[in-house]
Short mmCIF file of C-alpha atoms and ligand atoms in Angstrom, two decimals:
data_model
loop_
_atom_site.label_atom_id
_atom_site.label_comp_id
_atom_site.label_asym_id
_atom_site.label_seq_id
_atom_site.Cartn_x
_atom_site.Cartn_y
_atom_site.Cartn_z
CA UNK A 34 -21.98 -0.88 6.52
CA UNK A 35 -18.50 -2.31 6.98
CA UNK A 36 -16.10 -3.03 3.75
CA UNK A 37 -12.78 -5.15 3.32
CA UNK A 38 -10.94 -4.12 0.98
CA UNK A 39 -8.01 -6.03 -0.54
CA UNK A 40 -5.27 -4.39 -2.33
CA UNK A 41 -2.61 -6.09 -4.51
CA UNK A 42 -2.27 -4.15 -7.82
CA UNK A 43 1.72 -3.63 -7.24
CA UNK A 44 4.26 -4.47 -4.18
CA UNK A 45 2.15 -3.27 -1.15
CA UNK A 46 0.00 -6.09 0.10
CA UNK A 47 -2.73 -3.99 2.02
CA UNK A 48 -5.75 -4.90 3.56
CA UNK A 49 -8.38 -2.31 5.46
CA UNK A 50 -11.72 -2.51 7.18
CA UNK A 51 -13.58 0.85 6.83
CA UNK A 52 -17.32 1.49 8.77
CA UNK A 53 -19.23 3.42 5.57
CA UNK A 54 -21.88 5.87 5.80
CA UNK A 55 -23.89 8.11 3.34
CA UNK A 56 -24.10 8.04 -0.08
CA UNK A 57 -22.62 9.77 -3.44
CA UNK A 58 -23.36 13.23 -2.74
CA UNK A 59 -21.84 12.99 1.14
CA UNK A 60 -19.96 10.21 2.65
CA UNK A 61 -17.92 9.10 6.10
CA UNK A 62 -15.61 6.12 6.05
CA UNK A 63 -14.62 5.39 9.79
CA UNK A 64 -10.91 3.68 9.51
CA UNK A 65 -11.63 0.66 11.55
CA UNK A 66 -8.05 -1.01 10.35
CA UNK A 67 -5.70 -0.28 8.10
CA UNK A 68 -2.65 -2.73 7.06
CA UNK A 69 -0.12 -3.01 4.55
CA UNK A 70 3.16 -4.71 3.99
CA UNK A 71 5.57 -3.60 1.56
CA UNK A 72 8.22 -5.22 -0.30
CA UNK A 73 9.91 -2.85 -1.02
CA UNK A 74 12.85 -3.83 1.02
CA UNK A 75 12.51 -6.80 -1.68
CA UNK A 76 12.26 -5.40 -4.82
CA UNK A 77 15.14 -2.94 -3.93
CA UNK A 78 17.81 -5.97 -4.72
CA UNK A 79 15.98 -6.25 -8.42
CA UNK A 80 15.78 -2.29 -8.64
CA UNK A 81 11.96 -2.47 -9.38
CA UNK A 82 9.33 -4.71 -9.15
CA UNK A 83 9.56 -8.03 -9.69
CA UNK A 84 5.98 -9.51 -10.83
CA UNK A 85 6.81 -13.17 -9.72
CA UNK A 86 8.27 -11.95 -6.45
CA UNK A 87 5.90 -9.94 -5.46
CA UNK A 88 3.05 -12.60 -6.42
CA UNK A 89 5.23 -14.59 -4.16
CA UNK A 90 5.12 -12.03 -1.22
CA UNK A 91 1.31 -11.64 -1.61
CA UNK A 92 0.49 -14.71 -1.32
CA UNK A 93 2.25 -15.34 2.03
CA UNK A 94 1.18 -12.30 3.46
CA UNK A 95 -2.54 -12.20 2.81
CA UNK A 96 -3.44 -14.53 5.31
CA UNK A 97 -1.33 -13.14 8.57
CA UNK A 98 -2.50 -9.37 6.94
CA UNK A 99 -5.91 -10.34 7.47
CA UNK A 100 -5.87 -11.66 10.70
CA UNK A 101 -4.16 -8.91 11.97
CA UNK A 102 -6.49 -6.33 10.38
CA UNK A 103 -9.54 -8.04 12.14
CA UNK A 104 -7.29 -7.65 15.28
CA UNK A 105 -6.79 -4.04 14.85
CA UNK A 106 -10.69 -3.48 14.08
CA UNK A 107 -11.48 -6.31 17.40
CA UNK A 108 -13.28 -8.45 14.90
CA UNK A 109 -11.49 -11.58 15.44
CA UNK A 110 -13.33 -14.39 17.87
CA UNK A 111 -11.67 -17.71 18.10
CA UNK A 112 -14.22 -20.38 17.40
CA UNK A 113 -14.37 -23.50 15.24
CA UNK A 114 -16.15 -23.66 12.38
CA UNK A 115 -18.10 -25.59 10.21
CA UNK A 116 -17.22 -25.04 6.34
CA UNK A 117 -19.91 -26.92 3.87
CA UNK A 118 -18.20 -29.62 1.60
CA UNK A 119 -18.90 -27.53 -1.49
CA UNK A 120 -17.71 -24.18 -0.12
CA UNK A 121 -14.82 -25.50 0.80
CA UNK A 122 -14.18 -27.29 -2.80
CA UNK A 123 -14.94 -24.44 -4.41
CA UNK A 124 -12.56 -22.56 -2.19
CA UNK A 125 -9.84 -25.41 -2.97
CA UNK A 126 -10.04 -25.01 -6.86
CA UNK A 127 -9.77 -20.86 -6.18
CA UNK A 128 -6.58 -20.96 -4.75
CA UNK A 129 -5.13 -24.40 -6.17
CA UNK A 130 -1.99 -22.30 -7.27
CA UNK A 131 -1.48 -21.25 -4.07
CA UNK A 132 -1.58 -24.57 -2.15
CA UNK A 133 0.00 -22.46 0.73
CA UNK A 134 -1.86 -20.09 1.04
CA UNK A 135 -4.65 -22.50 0.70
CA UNK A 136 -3.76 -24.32 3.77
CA UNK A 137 -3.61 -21.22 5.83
CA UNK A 138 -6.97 -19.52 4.61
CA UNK A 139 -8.49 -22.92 5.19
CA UNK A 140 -7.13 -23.26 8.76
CA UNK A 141 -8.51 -19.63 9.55
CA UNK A 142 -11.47 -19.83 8.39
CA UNK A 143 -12.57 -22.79 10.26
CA UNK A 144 -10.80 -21.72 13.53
CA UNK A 145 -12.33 -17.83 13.36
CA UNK A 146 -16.00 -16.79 13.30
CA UNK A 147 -17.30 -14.97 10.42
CA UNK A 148 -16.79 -11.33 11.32
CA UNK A 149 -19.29 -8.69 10.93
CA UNK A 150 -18.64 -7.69 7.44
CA UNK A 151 -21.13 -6.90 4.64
CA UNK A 152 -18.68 -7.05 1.51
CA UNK A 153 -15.21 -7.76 0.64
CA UNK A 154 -13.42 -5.24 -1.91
CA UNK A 155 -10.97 -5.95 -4.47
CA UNK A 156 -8.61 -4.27 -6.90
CA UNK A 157 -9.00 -6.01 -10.03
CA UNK A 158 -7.09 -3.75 -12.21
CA UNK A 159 -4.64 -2.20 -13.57
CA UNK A 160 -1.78 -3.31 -12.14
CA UNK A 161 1.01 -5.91 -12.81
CA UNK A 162 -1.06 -9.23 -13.91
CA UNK A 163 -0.15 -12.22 -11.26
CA UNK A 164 0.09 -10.15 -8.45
CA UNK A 165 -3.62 -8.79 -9.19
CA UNK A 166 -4.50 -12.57 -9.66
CA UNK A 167 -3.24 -13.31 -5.89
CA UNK A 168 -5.91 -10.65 -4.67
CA UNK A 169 -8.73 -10.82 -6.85
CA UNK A 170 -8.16 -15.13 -6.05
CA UNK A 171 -8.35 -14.56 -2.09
CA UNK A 172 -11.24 -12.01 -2.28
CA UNK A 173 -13.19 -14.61 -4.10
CA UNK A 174 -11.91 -17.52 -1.18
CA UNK A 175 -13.33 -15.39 1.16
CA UNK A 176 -16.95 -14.10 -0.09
CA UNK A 177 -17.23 -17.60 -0.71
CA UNK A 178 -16.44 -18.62 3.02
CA UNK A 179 -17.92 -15.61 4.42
CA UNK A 180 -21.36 -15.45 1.88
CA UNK A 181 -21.08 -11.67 1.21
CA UNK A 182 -20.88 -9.76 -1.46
CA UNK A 183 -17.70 -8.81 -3.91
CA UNK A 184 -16.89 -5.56 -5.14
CA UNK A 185 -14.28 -5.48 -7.77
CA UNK A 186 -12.52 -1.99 -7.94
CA UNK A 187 -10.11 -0.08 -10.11
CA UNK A 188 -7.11 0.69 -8.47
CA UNK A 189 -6.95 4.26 -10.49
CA UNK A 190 -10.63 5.05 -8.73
CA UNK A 191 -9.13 4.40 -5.87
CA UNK A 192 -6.28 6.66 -5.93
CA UNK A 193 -8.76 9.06 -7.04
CA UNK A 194 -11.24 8.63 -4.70
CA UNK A 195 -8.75 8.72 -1.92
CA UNK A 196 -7.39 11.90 -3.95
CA UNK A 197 -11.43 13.57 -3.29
CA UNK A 198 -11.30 12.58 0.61
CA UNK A 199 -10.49 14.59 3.50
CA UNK A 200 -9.24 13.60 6.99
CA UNK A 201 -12.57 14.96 9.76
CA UNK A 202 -10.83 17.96 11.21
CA UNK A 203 -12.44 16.31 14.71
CA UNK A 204 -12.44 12.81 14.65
CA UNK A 205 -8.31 11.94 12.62
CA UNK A 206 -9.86 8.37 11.96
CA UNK A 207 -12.79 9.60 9.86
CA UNK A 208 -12.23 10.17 6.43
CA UNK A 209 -15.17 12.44 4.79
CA UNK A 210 -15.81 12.85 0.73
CA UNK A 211 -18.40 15.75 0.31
CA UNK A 212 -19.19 19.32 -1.54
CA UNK A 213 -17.45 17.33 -4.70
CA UNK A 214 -18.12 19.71 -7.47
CA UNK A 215 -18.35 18.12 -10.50
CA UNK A 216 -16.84 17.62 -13.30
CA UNK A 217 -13.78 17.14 -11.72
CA UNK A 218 -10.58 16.56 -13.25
CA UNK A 219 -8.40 14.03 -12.18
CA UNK A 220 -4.72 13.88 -12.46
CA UNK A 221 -3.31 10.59 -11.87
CA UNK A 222 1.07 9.92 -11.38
CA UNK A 223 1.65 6.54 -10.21
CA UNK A 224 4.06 3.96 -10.68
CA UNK A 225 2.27 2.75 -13.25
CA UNK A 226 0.13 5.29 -14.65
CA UNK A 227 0.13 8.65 -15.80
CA UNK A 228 -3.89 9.53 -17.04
CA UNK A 229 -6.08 12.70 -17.27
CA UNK A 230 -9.65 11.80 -16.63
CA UNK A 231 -12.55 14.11 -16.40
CA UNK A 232 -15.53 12.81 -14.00
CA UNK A 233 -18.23 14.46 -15.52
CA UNK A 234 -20.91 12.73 -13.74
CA UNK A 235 -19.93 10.79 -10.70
CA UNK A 236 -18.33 7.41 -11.04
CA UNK A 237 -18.07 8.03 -14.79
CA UNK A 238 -14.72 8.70 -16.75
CA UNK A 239 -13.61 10.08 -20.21
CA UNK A 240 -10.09 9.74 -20.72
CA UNK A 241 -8.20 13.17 -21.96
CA UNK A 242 -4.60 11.67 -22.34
CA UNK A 243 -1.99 9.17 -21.03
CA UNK A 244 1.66 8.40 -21.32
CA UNK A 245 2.60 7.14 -24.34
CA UNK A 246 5.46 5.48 -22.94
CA UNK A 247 7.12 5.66 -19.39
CA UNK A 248 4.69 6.60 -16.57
CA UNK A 249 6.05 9.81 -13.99
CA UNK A 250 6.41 7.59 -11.11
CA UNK A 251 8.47 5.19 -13.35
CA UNK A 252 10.76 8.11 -14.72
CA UNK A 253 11.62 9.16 -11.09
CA UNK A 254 12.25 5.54 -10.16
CA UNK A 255 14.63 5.32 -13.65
CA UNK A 256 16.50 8.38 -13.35
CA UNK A 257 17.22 7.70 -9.41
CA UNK A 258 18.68 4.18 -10.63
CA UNK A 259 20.52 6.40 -13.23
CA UNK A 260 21.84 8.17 -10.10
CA UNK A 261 22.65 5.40 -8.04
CA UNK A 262 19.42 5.98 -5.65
CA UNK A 263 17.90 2.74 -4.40
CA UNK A 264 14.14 2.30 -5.28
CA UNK A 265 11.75 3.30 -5.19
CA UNK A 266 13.31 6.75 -6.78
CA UNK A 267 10.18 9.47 -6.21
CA UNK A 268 11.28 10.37 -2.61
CA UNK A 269 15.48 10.30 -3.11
CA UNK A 270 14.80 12.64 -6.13
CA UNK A 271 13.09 14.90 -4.50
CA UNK A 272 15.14 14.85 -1.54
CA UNK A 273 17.69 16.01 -3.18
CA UNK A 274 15.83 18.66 -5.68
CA UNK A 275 14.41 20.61 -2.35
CA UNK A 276 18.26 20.98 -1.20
CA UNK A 277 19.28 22.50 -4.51
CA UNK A 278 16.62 24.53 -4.12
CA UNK A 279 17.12 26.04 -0.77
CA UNK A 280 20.24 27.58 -2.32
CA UNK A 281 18.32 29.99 -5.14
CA UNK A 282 21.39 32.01 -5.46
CA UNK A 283 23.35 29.09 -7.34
CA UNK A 284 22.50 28.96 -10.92
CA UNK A 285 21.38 25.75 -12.22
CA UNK A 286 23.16 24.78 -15.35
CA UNK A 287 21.27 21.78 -16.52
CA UNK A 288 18.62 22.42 -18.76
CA UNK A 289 16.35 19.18 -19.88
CA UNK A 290 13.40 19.14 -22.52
CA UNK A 291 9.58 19.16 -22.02
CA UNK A 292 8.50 16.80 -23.94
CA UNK A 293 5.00 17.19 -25.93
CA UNK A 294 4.49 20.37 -23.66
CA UNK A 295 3.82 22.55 -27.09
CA UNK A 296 0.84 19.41 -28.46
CA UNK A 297 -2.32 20.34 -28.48
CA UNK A 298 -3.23 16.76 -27.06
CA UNK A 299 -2.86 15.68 -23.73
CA UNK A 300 -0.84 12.82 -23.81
CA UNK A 301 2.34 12.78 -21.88
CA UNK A 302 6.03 11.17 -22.85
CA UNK A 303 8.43 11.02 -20.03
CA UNK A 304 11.11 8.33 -21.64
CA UNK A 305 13.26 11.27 -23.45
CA UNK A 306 13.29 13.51 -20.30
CA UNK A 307 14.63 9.95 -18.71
CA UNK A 308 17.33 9.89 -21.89
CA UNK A 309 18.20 13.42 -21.82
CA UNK A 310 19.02 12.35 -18.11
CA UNK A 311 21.15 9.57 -19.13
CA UNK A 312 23.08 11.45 -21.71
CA UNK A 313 23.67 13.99 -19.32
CA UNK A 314 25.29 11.66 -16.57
CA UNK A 315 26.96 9.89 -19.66
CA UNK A 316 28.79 13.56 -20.61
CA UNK A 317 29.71 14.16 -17.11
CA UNK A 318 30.20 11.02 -15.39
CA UNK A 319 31.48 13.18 -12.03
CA UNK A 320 29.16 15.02 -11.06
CA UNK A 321 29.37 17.12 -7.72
CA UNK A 322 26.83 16.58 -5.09
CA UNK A 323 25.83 20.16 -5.62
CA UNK A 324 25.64 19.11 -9.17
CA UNK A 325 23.64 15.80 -8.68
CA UNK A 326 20.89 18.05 -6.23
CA UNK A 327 20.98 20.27 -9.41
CA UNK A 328 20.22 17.40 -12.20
CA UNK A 329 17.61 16.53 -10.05
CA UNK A 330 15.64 20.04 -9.18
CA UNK A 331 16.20 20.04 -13.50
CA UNK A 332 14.58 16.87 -14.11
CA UNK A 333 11.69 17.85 -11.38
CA UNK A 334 11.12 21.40 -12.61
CA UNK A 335 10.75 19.45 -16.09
CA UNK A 336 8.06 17.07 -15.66
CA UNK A 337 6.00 19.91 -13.42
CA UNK A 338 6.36 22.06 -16.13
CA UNK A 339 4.73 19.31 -18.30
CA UNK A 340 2.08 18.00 -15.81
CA UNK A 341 0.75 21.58 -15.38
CA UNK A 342 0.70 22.77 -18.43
CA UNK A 343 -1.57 20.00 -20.22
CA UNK A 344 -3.53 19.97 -16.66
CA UNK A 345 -4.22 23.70 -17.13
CA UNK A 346 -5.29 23.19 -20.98
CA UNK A 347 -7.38 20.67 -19.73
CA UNK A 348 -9.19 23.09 -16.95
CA UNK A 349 -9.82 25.54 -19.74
CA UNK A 350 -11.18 23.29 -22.05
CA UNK A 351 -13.59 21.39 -20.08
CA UNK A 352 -15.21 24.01 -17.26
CA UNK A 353 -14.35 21.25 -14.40
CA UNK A 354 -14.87 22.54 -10.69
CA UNK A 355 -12.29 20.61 -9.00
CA UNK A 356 -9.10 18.69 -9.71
CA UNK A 357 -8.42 16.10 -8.06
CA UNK A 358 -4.45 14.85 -8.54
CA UNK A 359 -3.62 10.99 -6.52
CA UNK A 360 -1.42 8.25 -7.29
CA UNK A 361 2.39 7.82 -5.48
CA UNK A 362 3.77 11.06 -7.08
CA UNK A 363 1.10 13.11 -5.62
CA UNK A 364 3.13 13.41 -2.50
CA UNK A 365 5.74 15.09 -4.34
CA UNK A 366 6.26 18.29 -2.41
CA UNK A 367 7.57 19.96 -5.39
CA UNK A 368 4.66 19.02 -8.00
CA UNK A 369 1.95 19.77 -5.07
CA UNK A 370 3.37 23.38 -4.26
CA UNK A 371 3.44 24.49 -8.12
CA UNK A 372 -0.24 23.18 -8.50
CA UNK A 373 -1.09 24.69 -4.89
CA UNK A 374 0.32 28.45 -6.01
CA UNK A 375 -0.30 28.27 -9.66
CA UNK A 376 -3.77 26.73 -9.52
CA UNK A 377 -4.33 30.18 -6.74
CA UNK A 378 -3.22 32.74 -9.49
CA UNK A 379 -4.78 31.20 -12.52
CA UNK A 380 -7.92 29.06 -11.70
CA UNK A 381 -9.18 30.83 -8.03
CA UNK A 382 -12.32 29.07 -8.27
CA UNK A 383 -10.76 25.47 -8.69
CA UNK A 384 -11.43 23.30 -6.06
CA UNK A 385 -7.69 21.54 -5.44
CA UNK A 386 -7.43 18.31 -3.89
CA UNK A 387 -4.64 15.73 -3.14
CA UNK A 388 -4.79 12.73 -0.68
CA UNK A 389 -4.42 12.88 2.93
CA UNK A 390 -1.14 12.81 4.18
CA UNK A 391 0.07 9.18 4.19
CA UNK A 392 -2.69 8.20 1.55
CA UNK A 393 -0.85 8.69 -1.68
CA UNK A 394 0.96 5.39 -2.44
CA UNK A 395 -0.85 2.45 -2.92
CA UNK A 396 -3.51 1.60 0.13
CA UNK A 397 -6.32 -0.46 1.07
CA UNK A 398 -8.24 2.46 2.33
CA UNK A 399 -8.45 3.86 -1.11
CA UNK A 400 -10.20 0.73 -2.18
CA UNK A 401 -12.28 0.67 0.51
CA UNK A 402 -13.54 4.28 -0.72
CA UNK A 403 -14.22 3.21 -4.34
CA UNK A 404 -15.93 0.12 -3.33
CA UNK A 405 -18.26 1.76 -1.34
CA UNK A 406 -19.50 3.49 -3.96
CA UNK A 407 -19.69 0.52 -6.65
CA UNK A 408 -21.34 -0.99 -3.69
CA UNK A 409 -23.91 1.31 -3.38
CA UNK A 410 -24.94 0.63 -7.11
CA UNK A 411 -25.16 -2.80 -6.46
CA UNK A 412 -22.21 -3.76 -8.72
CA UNK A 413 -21.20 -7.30 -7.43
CA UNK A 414 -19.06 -9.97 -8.88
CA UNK A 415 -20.96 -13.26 -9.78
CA UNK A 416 -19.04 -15.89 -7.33
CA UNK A 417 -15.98 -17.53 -8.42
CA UNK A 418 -15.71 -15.83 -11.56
CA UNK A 419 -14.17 -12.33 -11.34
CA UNK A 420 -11.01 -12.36 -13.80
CA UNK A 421 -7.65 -9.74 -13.04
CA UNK A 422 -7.67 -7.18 -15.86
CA UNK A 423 -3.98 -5.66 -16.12
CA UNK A 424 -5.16 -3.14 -18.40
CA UNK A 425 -8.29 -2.27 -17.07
CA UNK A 426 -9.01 1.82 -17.59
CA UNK A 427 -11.35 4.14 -16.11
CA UNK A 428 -13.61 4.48 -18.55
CA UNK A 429 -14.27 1.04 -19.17
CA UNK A 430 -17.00 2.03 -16.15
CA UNK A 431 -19.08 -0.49 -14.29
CA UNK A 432 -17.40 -4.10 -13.70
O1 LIG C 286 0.65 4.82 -6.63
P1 LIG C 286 1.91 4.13 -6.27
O2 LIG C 286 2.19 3.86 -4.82
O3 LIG C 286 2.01 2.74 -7.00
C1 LIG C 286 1.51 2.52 -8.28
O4 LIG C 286 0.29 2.34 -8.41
O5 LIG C 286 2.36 2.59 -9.19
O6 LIG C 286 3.10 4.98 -6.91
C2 LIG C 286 4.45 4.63 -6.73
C3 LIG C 286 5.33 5.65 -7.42
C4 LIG C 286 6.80 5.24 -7.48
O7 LIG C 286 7.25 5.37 -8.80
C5 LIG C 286 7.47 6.25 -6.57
O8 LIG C 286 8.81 6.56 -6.93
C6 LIG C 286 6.58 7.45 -6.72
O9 LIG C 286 5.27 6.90 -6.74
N1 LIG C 286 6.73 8.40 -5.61
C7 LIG C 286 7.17 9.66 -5.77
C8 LIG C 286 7.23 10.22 -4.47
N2 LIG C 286 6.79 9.30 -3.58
C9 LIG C 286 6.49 8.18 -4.31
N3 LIG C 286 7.54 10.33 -6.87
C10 LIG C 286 7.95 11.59 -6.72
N4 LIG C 286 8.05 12.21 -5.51
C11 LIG C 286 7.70 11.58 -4.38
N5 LIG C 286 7.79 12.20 -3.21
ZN1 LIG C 287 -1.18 2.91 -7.38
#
């Protein structure tokens, strides 16, 4: 069966189209097309996201990313259309805050034949409210116009799904998610999110701890502003950590706290790490180069020290077979070595999985993935009235 997925959670507007075969226990997703746009060219100016903006951006790419995803999967036939009076209102009163984007979802789908498709995707939550609204609004527009199905999705599922897949080793356009031992563990660094969930039956979530205030992803992008490192901060920080660390002879002077590492919970704090960073530039306002590759190897040695060590509690206290660790900061080359060599040594018979390589920021494919599943349960929005949840967790479970 085919899937569209929609994905507009943050500042990537993404769309895919994935062929889906199998079911829970072994599953192919054939990459049929696979777009995204990202602002962050955009945001860089605000240093961050910008919610209006990048409500703004969505809604004026939605319609030209869709099109060009049906290109890219040779789904798009040129042929007019007949819309029914009271699709086509109820279409209208979907997207009335959008009266652009109205105009040009209207104009496609009367000049384009209805593509074969069996279900349209959507991330529905978390993320940052009116930018979720954008999505959720034209996933709605078009099961209405196309009469199929809507699956709404958690974006965190989807970074963890996408976390449990693995490129074919044959075919590089087939993603595969099989042999998933459960319960798994899933570690999840975003932007947005820091979370430990266990899976302890598929599809169905506990949550073990979260950040209490700033979220990893967010703490790299702050201390890189701290640094004068344009947004978003993950990669510039860790650019410069891996060249302090090619020189292991130079001692590194700057020594930053681990906050909550000694708790017996597994909550996370990351915004006095981010201080301690601040204070730090504040006491020595010129730093070397060498220095400033040093602050930042500190401040990544820090939060890996954290992550693993309430990961690791969390192995040992629940039996799980496999950890799974997504979201942007799981491409972190420093964070995914430690876990890689440490998880080796201490936990052999952990099954260790991150995203494919170019799969770890935010992604329609990783909807796709998590729809399918929610798909196969049958879980389907009623038309016209599936609401954005900013908050939405995990273990809220089925939509
Ligand atoms: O999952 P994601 O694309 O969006 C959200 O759902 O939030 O995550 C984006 C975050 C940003 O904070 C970005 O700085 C961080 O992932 N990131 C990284 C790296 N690449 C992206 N953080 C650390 N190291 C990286 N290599
Ligand atoms: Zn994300």
């Amino acid at each position: 069966m085919k899937i569209l997925s929609i994905e507009t959670s943050c500042d990537e507007t993404a769309i895919a189209i994935l062929d889906c075969q199998g079911d829970e226990q072994s599953a192919t997703f054939d990459v049929l097309s696979h777009a995204l746009l990202s602002q962050i060219e955009i945001h860089r100016e605000y240093g961050g996201v910008f919610p209006a903006v990048a409500k703004r951006e969505h809604a004026k790419n939605l319609v030209p990313l869709l099109q060009s995803s049906l290109e890219e999967a040779e789904m798009l036939r040129e042929d007019a259309q007949n819309l029914p009076d009271e699709v086509r209102t109820q279409i209208g009163i979907l997207l009335e805050r959008e009266s652009d984007m109205a105009d040009a979802f209207l104009s496609f789908i009367t000049e384009t034949e209805r593509p074969d498709i069996d279900a349209i995707a959507v991330t529905y939550g978390p993320g940052l409210a009116p930018a979720l609204w954008v999505g959720v609004n034209f996933a709605q527009a078009l099961s209405l116009a196309w009469n199929i199905p809507l699956v709404p999705v958690n974006h965190m599922e989807g970074h963890l799904m996408v976390a449990l897949a693995k490129r074919d080793s044959v075919n590089e356009g087939r993603l595969v998610i099989e042999d998933v031992a459960l319960p798994v563990l899933a570690l999840l660094i975003s932007g947005g999110h820091t979370e430990i969930d266990l899976m302890d039956e598929w599809l169905s979530y506990k949550l073990l701890g979260e950040t209490r205030d700033d979220a990893v992803g967010e703490a790299f992008d702050k201390v890189a502003r701290m640094m004068d490192l344009p947004y978003p901060g993950g990669p510039e920080i860790s650019r410069l950590a891996e060249k302090s660390r090619q020189d292991p002879e130079e001692m590194n002077t700057f020594i930053l706290p681990r906050p909550m590492i000694d708790r017996p919970d597994f909550d996370f704090s990351f915004s006095g790490l981010k201080t301690a960073v601040l204070y730090t530039l504040k006491d020595r306002p010129d730093l070397s180069e060498q220095e400033r590759e040093q602050l930042a190897q500190a401040f990544e040695d820090a939060v890996s020290d954290v992550l693993i060590s309430k990961v690791f509690r969390a192995l040992e206290e629940t039996q799980a077979q496999t950890l799974a660790i997504g979201g942007g900061v799981s491409a972190n080359i420093h964070i995914r070595n430690r876990f890689e060599k440490e998880i080796e040594e201490r936990f052999p018979y952990i099954d260790l999985r991150f995203p494919p390589t170019g799969l770890t920021g935010d992604n329609g494919i990783m909807i796709g993935l998590a729809g399918f599943y929610r798909f196969l349960r049958g879980e389907f929005a009623e038309k016209g009235t599936l609401a954005a949840d900013g908050n939405l967790s995990l273990s809220k479970g089925a939509y």
